[in-house]
Amino acid sequence: MNQQHPQKKTTIYDLAELAGTSASAVSAVLNGNWKKRRISSQLAEKITRIAEEQGYAVNMQASLLRREKSRIIGMIVPKYDNRYFGSIVETFEIMARERGLFPIITCTLRDPDLEVEAARTMLSYQVEWLISTGATDPDRITDICLAAGTRSLNLDLPGTKATSIISDNFAGARELTKRTLTNLKRKTGGMSPLLFIGGRGSDHNTAERIRGFRMAHQDLGVPIEEHHILACGYAPEKAAQALNMMATAEGSVPRGMFVNSTISLEGVMRWIQSSAQFVGAPPIIGCFDWDPFVALLGHDIEMAQQDVSGMLKAAFDVVEKDGGDRRLIEIPPIFA
Amino acid sequence: MNQQHPQKKTTIYDLAELAGTSASAVSAVLNGNWKKRRISSQLAEKITRIAEEQGYAVNMQASLLRREKSRIIGMIVPKYDNRYFGSIVETFEIMARERGLFPIITCTLRDPDLEVEAARTMLSYQVEWLISTGATDPDRITDICLAAGTRSLNLDLPGTKATSIISDNFAGARELTKRTLTNLKRKTGGMSPLLFIGGRGSDHNTAERIRGFRMAHQDLGVPIEEHHILACGYAPEKAAQALNMMATAEGSVPRGMFVNSTISLEGVMRWIQSSAQFVGAPPIIGCFDWDPFVALLGHDIEMAQQDVSGMLKAAFDVVEKDGGDRRLIEIPPIFA
DNA sequence: TTGAAAGCGCTAACAA
DNA sequence: TTGTTAGCGCTTTCAA
């Protein structure tokens, strides 16, 4: 990475010289506040033209150093290569830009140490807000931000020390379970308890979804099989492995399933294809998450789509209102 | 976004005062080059401890302003919410960090103006390299970078003014077409020309893939239907609409198809489901792109997976070797 | 082994 | 209406 053309970049001093004026005039013009500085429109025009000609680009480092507010907003996110998080970051960027904020995003691979490191890096860049998405330890990050006087906010997974915006996991899971049980009845004539698979028992979302799962069973008068609740982690392999163990231990796996994310669904589908259990009697699935190809290609798969733009709208509301309180905002997922 | 705690952040001067030493000593210690400055390890330790206690975080803006090299590397990318680009950005971040570079990424929604604006913003942040991924006008971006003395590189779609790293579209499409024609023969007993759908006729990748598509037909002695080559754009709706028009005009659509991306595949699948044409005789598809759920749930869909990590490895090779020449590097896609 | 001081490019208060 | 100037927090050279 040796600078091949160590070419000095044009500065406002260069422009000032070319325009026969001062750096401060150039700065004012280029920042768009030349009317309040009452600079003549001719000078303004001249400066703008010269800047254009020179291909001038402001040095953000210098500008930010001098300014008191960075207008940078940071987000950390566990993964990119997934439709849910992908659309979160995409929407985040768009909304940030609409509000004149500069978004910076880092992906932390669900690694707690990386999360902390990423948070510190964001602070070094003087972010005004940090949004922790799906963080393994949100409160840790809030503490780090608090110590630096930076505000933060949790998305997707809640923490106790900052406002959290999450899906309404309980109500969503209850509805999804109800729908899946109903689908099962339609296909098989009866309702038997579903298998719950995927997610971490220790995380809030999974716990709430399990609660909704139980409640829906109760609503419909279906008993629960306690040993059929498998919070085995999110990774596809974990889900496949859990199904495999159950199949070996019990000889079969329930036909109706509640799958806790598309990530887990990947493992579930893989296992289903490799096992011979479901030939002629395909599983009836409810998935708490959405993917277009599953929606298109998956038969008998009901999906709860988390309302990404609703969640981010809520997040930016908090940012703009400068919400200093700690609230838990729950956004209902969307059913097709 | 009013700073609620306008809390002055701790600087190296604060630390220096607390440690009873100078700012320059603090700086040296915190940068890890205190051995070459021959600072006593006691002092170093003391400074480190105090910095820790104070939750000190360097101000990157100030640091970067003073340094000559930013070690920031930028990437612009058309979309996030797609497995291909998702894994590109994820891999990019990981590889950048491994090399001690700070990655900043922006998504430009295939909007040429946004691409230019994003490029300028990246230059403002003093990126040392800019990687334009799937840009609509890569040469424009290269020009902007050149003018600022910043190096750039094209990924996924090539340009003529900077090194470009892309999939081997011709060979990949030829192989994919061959496989799809063979699948068609296996299912139907014969080979009839495939439909080509998706992508922009004006982009290099689509042109090369059409060339490979033609060549494979020729290899296998299958004629080409010229009016069955539909470079109708990438968006799902475009593909669905193109199929619709063809079905209305010709009464049917070929059973064998070459689909130019998973994005287009979304539209193709949607149309197939809504049309009655393929009941009992499902289409035989080859898709130039990969998605895990399509691989799992799609029947008779062959996929060419672009070698994301191979492409990025090549990109970072160029960055590290500081390759100033313009080359076209083609990476073969992967078949299951 | 350590400190003083200059200056990176910019913004904003103050002078003119 | 415009220019001068003092830093923003840091790195780095030079002097001690």
PDB file of C-alpha atoms (C1' of nucleotides) in Angstrom, chain C residues 2-16:
ATOM      1  C1'  DT C   2      12.226  12.074  28.096  1.00  0.00           C
ATOM      2  C1'  DG C   3       9.940  16.713  26.815  1.00  0.00           C
ATOM      3  C1'  DA C   4       8.937  20.775  23.806  1.00  0.00           C
ATOM      4  C1'  DA C   5       7.119  22.238  19.868  1.00  0.00           C
ATOM      5  C1'  DA C   6       5.642  22.329  15.085  1.00  0.00           C
ATOM      6  C1'  DG C   7       2.112  21.399  12.153  1.00  0.00           C
ATOM      7  C1'  DC C   8      -1.494  18.021   9.656  1.00  0.00           C
ATOM      8  C1'  DG C   9      -6.251  20.718   7.104  1.00  0.00           C
ATOM      9  C1'  DC C  10      -9.960  22.551   8.707  1.00  0.00           C
ATOM     10  C1'  DT C  11     -13.651  25.632  11.329  1.00  0.00           C
ATOM     11  C1'  DA C  12     -15.221  29.523  13.775  1.00  0.00           C
ATOM     12  C1'  DA C  13     -14.588  33.524  16.516  1.00  0.00           C
ATOM     13  C1'  DC C  14     -13.077  37.843  15.927  1.00  0.00           C
ATOM     14  C1'  DA C  15     -11.129  41.860  13.363  1.00  0.00           C
ATOM     15  C1'  DA C  16     -11.161  44.748   9.808  1.00  0.00           C
TER      16       DA C  16
END
